[in-house]
GROMACS .gro file of C-alpha atoms in nm:
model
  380
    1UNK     CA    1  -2.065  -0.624  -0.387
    2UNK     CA    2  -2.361  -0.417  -0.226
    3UNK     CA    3  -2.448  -0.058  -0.321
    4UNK     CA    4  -2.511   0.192  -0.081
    5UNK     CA    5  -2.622   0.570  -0.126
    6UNK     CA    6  -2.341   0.788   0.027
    7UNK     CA    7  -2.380   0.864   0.380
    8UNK     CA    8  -2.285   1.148   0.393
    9UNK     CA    9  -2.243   1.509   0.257
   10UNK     CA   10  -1.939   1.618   0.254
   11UNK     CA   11  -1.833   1.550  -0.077
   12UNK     CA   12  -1.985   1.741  -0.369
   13UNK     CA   13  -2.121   1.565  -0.661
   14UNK     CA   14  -1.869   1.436  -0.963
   15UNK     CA   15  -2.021   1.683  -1.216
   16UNK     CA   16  -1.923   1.961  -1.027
   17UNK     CA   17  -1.615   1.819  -0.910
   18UNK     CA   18  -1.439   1.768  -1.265
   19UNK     CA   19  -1.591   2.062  -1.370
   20UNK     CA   20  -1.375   2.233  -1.071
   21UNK     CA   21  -1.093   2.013  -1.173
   22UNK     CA   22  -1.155   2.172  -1.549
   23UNK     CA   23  -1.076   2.548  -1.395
   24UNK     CA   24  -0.752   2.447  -1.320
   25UNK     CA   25  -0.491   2.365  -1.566
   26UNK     CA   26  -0.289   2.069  -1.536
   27UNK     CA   27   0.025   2.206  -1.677
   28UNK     CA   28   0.143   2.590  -1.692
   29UNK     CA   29   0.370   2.556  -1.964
   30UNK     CA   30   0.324   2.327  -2.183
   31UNK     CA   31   0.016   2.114  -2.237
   32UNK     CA   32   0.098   1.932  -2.577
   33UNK     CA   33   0.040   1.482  -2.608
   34UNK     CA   34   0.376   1.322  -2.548
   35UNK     CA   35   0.422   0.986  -2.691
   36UNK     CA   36   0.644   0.742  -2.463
   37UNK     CA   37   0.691   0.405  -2.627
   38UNK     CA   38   0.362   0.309  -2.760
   39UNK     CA   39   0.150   0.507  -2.510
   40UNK     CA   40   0.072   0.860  -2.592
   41UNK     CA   41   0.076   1.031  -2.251
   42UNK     CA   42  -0.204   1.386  -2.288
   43UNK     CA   43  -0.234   1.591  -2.001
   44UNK     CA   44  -0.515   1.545  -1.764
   45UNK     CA   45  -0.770   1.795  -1.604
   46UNK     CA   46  -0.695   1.803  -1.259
   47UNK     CA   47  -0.389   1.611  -1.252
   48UNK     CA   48  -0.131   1.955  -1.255
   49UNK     CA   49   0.209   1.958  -1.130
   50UNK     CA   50   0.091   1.806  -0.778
   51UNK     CA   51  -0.034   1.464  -0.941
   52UNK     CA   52   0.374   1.349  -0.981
   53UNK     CA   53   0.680   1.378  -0.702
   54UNK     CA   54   1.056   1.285  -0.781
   55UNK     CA   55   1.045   0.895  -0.677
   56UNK     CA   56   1.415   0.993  -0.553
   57UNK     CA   57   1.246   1.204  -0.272
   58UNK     CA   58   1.259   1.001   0.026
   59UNK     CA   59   1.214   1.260   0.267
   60UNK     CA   60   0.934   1.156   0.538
   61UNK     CA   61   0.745   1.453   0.559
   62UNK     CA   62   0.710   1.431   0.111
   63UNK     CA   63   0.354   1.552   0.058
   64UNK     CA   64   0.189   1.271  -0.173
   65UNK     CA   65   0.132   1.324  -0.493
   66UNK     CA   66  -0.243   1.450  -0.559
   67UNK     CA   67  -0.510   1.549  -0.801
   68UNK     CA   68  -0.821   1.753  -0.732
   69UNK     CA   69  -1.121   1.551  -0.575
   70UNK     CA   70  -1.288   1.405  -0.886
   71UNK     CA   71  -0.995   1.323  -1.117
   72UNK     CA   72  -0.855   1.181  -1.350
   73UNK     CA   73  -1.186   1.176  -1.470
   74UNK     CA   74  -1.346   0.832  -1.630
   75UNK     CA   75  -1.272   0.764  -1.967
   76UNK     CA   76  -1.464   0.418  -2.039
   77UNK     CA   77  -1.293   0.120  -2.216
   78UNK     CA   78  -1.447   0.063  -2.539
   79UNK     CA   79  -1.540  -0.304  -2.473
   80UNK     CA   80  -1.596  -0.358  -2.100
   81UNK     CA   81  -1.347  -0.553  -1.918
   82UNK     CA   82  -1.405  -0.826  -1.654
   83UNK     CA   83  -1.123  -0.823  -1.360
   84UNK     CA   84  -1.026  -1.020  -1.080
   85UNK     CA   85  -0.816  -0.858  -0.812
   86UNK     CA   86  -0.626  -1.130  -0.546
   87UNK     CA   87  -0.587  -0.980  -0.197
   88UNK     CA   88  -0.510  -1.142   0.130
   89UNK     CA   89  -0.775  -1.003   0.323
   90UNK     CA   90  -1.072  -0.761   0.239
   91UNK     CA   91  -1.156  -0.651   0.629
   92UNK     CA   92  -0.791  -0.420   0.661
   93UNK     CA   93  -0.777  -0.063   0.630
   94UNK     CA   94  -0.543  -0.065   0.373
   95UNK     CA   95  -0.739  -0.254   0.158
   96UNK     CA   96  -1.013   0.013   0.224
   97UNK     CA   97  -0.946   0.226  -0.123
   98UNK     CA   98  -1.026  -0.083  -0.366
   99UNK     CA   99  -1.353  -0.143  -0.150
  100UNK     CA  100  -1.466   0.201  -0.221
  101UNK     CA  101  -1.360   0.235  -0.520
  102UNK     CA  102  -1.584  -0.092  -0.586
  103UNK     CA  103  -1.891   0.047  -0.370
  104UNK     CA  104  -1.897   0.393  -0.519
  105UNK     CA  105  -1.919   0.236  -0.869
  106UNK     CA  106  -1.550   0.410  -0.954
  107UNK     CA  107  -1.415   0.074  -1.194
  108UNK     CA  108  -1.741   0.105  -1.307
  109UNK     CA  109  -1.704   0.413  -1.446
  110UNK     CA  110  -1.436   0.288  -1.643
  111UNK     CA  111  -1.621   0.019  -1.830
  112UNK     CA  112  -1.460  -0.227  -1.526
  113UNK     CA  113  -1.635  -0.504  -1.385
  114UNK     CA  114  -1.387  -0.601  -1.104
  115UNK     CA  115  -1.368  -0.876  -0.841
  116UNK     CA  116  -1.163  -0.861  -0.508
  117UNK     CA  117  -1.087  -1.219  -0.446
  118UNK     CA  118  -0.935  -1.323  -0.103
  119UNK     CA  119  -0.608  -1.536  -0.181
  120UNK     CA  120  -0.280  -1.555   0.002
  121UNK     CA  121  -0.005  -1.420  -0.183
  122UNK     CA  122   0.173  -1.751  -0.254
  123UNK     CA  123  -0.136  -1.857  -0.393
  124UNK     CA  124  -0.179  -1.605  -0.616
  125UNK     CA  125   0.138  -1.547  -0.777
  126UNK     CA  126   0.128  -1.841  -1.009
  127UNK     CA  127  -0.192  -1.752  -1.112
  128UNK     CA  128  -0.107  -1.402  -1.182
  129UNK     CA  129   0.177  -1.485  -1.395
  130UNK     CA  130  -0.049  -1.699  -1.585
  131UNK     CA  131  -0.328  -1.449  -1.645
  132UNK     CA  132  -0.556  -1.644  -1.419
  133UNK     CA  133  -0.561  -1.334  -1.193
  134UNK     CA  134  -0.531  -0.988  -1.321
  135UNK     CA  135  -0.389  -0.792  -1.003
  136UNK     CA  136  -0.287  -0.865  -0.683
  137UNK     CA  137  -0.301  -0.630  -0.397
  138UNK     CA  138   0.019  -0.692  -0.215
  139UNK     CA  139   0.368  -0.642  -0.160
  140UNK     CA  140   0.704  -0.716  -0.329
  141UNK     CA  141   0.801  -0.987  -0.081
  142UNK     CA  142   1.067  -1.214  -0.101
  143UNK     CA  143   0.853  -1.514  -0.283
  144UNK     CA  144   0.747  -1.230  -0.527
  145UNK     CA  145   1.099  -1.142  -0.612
  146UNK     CA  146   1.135  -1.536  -0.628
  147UNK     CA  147   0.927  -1.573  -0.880
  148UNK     CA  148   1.006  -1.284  -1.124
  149UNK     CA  149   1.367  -1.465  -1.105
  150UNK     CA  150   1.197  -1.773  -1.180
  151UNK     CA  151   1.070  -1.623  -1.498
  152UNK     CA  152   0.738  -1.470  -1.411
  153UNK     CA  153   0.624  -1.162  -1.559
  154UNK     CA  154   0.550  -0.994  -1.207
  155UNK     CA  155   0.530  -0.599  -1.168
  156UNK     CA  156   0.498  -0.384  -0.891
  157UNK     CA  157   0.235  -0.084  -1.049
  158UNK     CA  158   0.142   0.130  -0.774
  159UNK     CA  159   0.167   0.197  -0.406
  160UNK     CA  160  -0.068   0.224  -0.148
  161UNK     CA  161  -0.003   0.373   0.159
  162UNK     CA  162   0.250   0.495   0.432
  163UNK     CA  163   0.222   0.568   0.829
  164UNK     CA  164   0.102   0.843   0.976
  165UNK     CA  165   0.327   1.048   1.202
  166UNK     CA  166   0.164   0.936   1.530
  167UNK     CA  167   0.147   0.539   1.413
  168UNK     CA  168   0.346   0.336   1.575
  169UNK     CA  169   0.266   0.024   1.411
  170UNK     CA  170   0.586  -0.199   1.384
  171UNK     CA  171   0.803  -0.372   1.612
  172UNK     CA  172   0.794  -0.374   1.993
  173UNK     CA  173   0.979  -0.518   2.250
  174UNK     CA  174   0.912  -0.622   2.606
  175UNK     CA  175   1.234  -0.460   2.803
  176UNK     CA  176   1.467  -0.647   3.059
  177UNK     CA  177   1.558  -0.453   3.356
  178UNK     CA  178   1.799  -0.267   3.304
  179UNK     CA  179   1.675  -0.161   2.968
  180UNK     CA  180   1.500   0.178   2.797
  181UNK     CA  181   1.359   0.212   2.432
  182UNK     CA  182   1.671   0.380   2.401
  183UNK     CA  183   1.897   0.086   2.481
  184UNK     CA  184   1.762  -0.243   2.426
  185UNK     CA  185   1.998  -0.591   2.308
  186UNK     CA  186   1.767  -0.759   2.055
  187UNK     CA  187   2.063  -1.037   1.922
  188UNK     CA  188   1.934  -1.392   2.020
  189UNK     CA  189   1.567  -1.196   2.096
  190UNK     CA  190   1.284  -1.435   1.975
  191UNK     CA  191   1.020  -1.254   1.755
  192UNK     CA  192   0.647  -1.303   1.725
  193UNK     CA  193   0.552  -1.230   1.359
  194UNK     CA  194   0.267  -1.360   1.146
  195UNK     CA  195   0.449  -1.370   0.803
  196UNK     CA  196   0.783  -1.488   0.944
  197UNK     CA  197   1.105  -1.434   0.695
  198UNK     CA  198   1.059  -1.294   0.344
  199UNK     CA  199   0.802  -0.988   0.451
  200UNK     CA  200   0.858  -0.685   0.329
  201UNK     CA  201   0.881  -0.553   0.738
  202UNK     CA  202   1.238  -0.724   0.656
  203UNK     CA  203   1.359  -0.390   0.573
  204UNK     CA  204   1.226  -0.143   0.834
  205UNK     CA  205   1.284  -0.406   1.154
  206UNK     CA  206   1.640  -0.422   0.969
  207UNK     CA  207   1.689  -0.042   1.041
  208UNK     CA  208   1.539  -0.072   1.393
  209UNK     CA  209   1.791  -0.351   1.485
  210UNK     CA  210   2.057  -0.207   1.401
  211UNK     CA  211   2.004   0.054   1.668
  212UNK     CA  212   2.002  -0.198   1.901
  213UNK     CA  213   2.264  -0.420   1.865
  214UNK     CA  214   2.094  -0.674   1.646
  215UNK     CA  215   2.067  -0.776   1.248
  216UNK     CA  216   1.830  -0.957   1.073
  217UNK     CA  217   2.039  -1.297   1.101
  218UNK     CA  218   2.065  -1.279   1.505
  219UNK     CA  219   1.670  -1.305   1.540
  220UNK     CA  220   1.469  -1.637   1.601
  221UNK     CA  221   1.158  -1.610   1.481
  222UNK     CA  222   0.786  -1.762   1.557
  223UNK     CA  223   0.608  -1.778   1.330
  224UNK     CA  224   0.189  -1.677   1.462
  225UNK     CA  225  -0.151  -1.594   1.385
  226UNK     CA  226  -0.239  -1.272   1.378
  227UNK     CA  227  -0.470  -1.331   1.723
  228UNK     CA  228  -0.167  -1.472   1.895
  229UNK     CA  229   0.089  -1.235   1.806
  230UNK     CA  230  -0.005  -1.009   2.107
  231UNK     CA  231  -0.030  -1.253   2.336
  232UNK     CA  232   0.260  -1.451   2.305
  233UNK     CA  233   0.458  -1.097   2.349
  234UNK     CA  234   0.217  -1.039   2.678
  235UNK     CA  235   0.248  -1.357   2.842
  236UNK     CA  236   0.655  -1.374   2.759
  237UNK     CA  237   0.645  -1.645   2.469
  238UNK     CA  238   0.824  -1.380   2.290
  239UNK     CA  239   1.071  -1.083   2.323
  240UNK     CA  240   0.932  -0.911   2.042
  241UNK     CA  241   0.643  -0.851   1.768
  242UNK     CA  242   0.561  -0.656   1.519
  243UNK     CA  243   0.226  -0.524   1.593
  244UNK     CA  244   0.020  -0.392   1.319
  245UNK     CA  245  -0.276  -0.107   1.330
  246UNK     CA  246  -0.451  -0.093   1.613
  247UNK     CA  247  -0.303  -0.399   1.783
  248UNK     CA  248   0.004  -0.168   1.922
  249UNK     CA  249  -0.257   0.077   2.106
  250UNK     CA  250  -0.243  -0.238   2.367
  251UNK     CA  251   0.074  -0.220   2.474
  252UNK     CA  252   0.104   0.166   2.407
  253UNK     CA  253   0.209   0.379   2.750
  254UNK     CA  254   0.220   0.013   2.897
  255UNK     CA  255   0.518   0.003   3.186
  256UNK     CA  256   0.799  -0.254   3.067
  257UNK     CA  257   0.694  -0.230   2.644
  258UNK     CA  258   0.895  -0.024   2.446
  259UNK     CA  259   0.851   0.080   2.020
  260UNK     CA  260   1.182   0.039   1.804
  261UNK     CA  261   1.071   0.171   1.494
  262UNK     CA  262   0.811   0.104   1.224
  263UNK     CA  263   0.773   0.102   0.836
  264UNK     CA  264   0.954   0.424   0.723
  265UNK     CA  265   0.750   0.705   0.693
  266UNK     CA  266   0.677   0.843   0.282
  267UNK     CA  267   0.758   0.500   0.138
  268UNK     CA  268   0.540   0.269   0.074
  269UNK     CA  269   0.562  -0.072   0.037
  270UNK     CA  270   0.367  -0.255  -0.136
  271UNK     CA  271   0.008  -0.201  -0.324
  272UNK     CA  272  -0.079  -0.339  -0.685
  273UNK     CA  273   0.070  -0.571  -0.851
  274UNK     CA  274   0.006  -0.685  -1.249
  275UNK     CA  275   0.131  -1.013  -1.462
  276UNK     CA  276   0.107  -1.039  -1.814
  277UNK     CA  277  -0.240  -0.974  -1.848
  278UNK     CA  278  -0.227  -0.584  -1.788
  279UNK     CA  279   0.107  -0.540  -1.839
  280UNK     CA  280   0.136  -0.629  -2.240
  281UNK     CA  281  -0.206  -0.804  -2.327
  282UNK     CA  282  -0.490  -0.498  -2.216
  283UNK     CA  283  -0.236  -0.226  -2.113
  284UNK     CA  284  -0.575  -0.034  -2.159
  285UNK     CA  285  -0.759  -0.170  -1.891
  286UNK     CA  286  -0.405  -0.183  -1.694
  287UNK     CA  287  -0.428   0.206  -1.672
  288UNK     CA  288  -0.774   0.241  -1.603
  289UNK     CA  289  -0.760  -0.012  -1.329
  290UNK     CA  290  -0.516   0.212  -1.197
  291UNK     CA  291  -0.655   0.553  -1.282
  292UNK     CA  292  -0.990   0.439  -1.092
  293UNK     CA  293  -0.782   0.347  -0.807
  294UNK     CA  294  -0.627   0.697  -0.797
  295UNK     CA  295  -0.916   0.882  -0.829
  296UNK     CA  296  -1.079   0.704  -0.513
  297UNK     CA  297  -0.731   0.823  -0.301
  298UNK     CA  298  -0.825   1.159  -0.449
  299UNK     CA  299  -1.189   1.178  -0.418
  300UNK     CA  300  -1.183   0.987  -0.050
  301UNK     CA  301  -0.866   0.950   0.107
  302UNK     CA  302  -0.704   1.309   0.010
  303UNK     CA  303  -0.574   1.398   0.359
  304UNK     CA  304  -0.675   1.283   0.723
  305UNK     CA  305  -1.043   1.105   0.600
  306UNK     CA  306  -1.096   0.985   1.009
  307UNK     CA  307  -1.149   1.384   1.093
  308UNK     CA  308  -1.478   1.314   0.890
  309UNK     CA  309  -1.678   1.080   1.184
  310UNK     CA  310  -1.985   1.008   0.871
  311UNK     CA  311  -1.732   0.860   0.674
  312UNK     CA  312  -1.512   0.619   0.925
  313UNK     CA  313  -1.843   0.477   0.978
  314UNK     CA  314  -1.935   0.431   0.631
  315UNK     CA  315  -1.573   0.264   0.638
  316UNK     CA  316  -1.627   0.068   0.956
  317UNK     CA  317  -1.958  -0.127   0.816
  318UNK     CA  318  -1.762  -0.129   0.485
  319UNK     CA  319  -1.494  -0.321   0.613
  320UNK     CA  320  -1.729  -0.522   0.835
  321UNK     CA  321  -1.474  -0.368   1.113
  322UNK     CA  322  -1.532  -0.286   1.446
  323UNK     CA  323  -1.591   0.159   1.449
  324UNK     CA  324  -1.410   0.222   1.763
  325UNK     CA  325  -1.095   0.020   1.652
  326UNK     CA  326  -1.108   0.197   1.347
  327UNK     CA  327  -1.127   0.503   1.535
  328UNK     CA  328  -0.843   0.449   1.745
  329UNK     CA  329  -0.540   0.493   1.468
  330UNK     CA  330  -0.447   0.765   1.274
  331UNK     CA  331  -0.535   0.796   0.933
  332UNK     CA  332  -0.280   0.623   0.665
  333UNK     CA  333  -0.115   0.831   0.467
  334UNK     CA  334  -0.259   0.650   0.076
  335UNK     CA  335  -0.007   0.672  -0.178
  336UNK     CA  336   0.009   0.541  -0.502
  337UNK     CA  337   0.326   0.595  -0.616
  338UNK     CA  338   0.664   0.404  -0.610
  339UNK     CA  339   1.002   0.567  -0.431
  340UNK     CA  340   1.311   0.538  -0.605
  341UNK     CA  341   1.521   0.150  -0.492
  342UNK     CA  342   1.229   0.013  -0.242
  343UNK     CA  343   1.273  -0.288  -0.378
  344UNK     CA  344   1.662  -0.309  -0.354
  345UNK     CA  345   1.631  -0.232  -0.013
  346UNK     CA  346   1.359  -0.479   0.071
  347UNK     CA  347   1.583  -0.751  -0.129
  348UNK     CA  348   1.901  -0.648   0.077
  349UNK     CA  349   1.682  -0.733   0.379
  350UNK     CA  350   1.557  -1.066   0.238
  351UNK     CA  351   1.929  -1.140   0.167
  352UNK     CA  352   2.028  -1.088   0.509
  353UNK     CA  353   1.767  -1.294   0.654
  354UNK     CA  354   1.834  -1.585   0.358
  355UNK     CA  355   1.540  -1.608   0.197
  356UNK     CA  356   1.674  -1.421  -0.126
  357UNK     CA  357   1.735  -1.692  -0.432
  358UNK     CA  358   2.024  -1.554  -0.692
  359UNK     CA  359   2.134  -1.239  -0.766
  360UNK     CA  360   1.929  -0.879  -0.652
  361UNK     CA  361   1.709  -0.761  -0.911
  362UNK     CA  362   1.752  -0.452  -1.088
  363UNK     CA  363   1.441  -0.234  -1.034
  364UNK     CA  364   1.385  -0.216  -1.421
  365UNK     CA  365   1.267  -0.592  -1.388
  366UNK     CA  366   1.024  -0.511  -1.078
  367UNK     CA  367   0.878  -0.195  -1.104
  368UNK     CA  368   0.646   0.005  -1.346
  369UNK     CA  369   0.588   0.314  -1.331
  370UNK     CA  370   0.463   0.441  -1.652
  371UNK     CA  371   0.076   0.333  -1.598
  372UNK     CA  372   0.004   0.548  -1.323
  373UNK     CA  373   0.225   0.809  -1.470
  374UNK     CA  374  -0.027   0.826  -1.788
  375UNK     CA  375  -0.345   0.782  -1.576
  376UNK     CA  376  -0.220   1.109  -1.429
  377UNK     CA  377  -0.057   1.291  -1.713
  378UNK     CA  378   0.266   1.270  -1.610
  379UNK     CA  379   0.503   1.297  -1.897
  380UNK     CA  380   0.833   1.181  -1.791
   0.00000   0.00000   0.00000
């Protein structure tokens, strides 16, 4: 990956950054090492009270957890670690956190030498669960939840982002006469999706449907590429889509298009995933993956990054995406932590549509917590 100079000035330079994170103390009371399991978890400078929220809190306004700009400061592996990072795409905004954390040198810091490799998730899960792969940025779908019943050793570490208040990213429906966003009859409606069954959209197009008269089971669905999506919903090949950021802004005030509801606001749902390889054999380089990756939300991606026009175009040539689309969405609300039972909903969801093989998982056997908990200081 290239290496560019900043472009702009907004943010002050990482020396004086942790040394502002320093000034402030990252626990009141009580700032002793707490050992939990085999980890000892030690407070971190800038990482305070902020850096951790109940994962019970679903509320949609929950502020994200957050440390000062700058933290948790670096703290180098003693051998430097080579890892490769699966993703489905590298060009979509919420991918945009691992390609600055790349850019700006932030694994680096931690003795990292990462690779983002572009692989579909099916692709990628064997190889994760064999250590072929390291990571896998992602979601808990249905073949995910598959496979950890099939025996692989598949772990959902992190988050990565939510909507914004004003998105309205998610599914859409051309109306009959007769009909308001208020009162539409989606049962029998064929949808235009690009994933088809088993997404993790499962579970918020489950809560929109159920306004309306529909379920998960009473939907056909078509299967499309992402290009095609919009037009098949245009030109009538569909009743419905779910449109993704910015694709929505086309049908957006549009007479005779109506929005049902989109992914719920203050969860998110999906983000990094680790196999074997960080989870038990370099737990080490697990957490600094993950601490790198948290100090880029913090550094970057704090609050509403698009107000700074210097930086969406840093992002835009980035993300080899085009500036005014970029421009045209609000910011996503990053998050890198897990709420409480996300993925018992989302397997509820792939249940109802019957993609869901044996019994639910508890979360204990698909989520971890505890490494971005100790990359923060977060003693539980």
């Amino acid at each position: 990956m290239r290496r560019r100079p900043p472009p702009y000035g907004v943010l002050l330079a990482a020396g004086a950054l942790l040394a502002s994170a320093a000034c402030s103390p990252p626990y009141e009371s009580d700032s002793s090492s707490k050992a939990v399991g085999d980890r000892t978890i030690r407070p971190v400078d800038g990482c305070g009270s902020k850096a951790w929220t109940d994962p019970k809190d679903l509320s949609p306004d929950r502020v994200p957890a957050r440390c000062l700009p700058g933290a948790p400061s670096p703290q180098p592996l003693a051998e430097p670690r080579e890892l490769t990072i699966a993703t489905g795409t590298l060009s979509a905004e919420y991918v945009a956190p691992l390609q600055v954390a790349l850019d700006k040198g932030e694994f680096k810091k931690e003795g990292l030498d990462v690779t983002l490799k572009v692989l579909p998730t099916p692709d990628a899960l064997p190889l994760l669960a064999k250590g072929d792969i390291d990571a896998l940025w992602a979601a808990p779908e249905a073949a995910v939840m598959n496979g950890v019943k099939g025996g692989f050793d598949i772990k959902w570490v992190a988050g990565n982002f939510s909507p914004a208040p004003k998105s309205k990213s998610g599914l859409w429906v051309r109306l009959k006469e007769g009909e308001s966003a208020n009162q539409v009859a989606m049962a029998g409606r064929r949808m235009g999706t690009m994933i088809g069954k088993g997404s993790v959209i499962a579970y918020p197009m489950e809560k929109a449907l159920e306004k309306h008269g529909g379920g998960l089971a009473d939907i056909r669905y078509q299967q499309l590429g992402s290009a095609d999506v919009l037009t098949a919903l245009q030109n009538g090949g569909v009743d419905s889509a779910w449109l993704l950021d910015p694709v929505w802004r086309k049908v957006d005030g549009e007479r005779g298009y109506a929005f049902l509801g989109g992914q719920p606001r203050g969860e998110p749902l999906g983000g990094m995933l680790y196999g074997p390889a960080l989870l038990q054999d370099d737990v080490d380089a697990g957490v600094a993956l993950l601490r790198a990756y948290i100090r880029t939300l913090n550094t970057y991606f704090a609050a509403d990054y698009k107000q700074d026009a210097t930086f969406v175009t840093y992002l835009a040539e980035l993300l080899e995406a085009d500036e005014s689309i970029l421009r045209s969405t609000p910011s996503l609300v990053m998050d890198w932590e897990i709420r409480a039972a996300t993925t018992t909903r989302l397997q509820a969801a792939y249940e109802a549509q019957g993609v869901a093989e044996g019994s639910p998982l508890p979360e204990s056997r698909t989520v971890n917590r505890a490494l971005y908990e100790e990359a923060v200081g977060h003693r539980p």
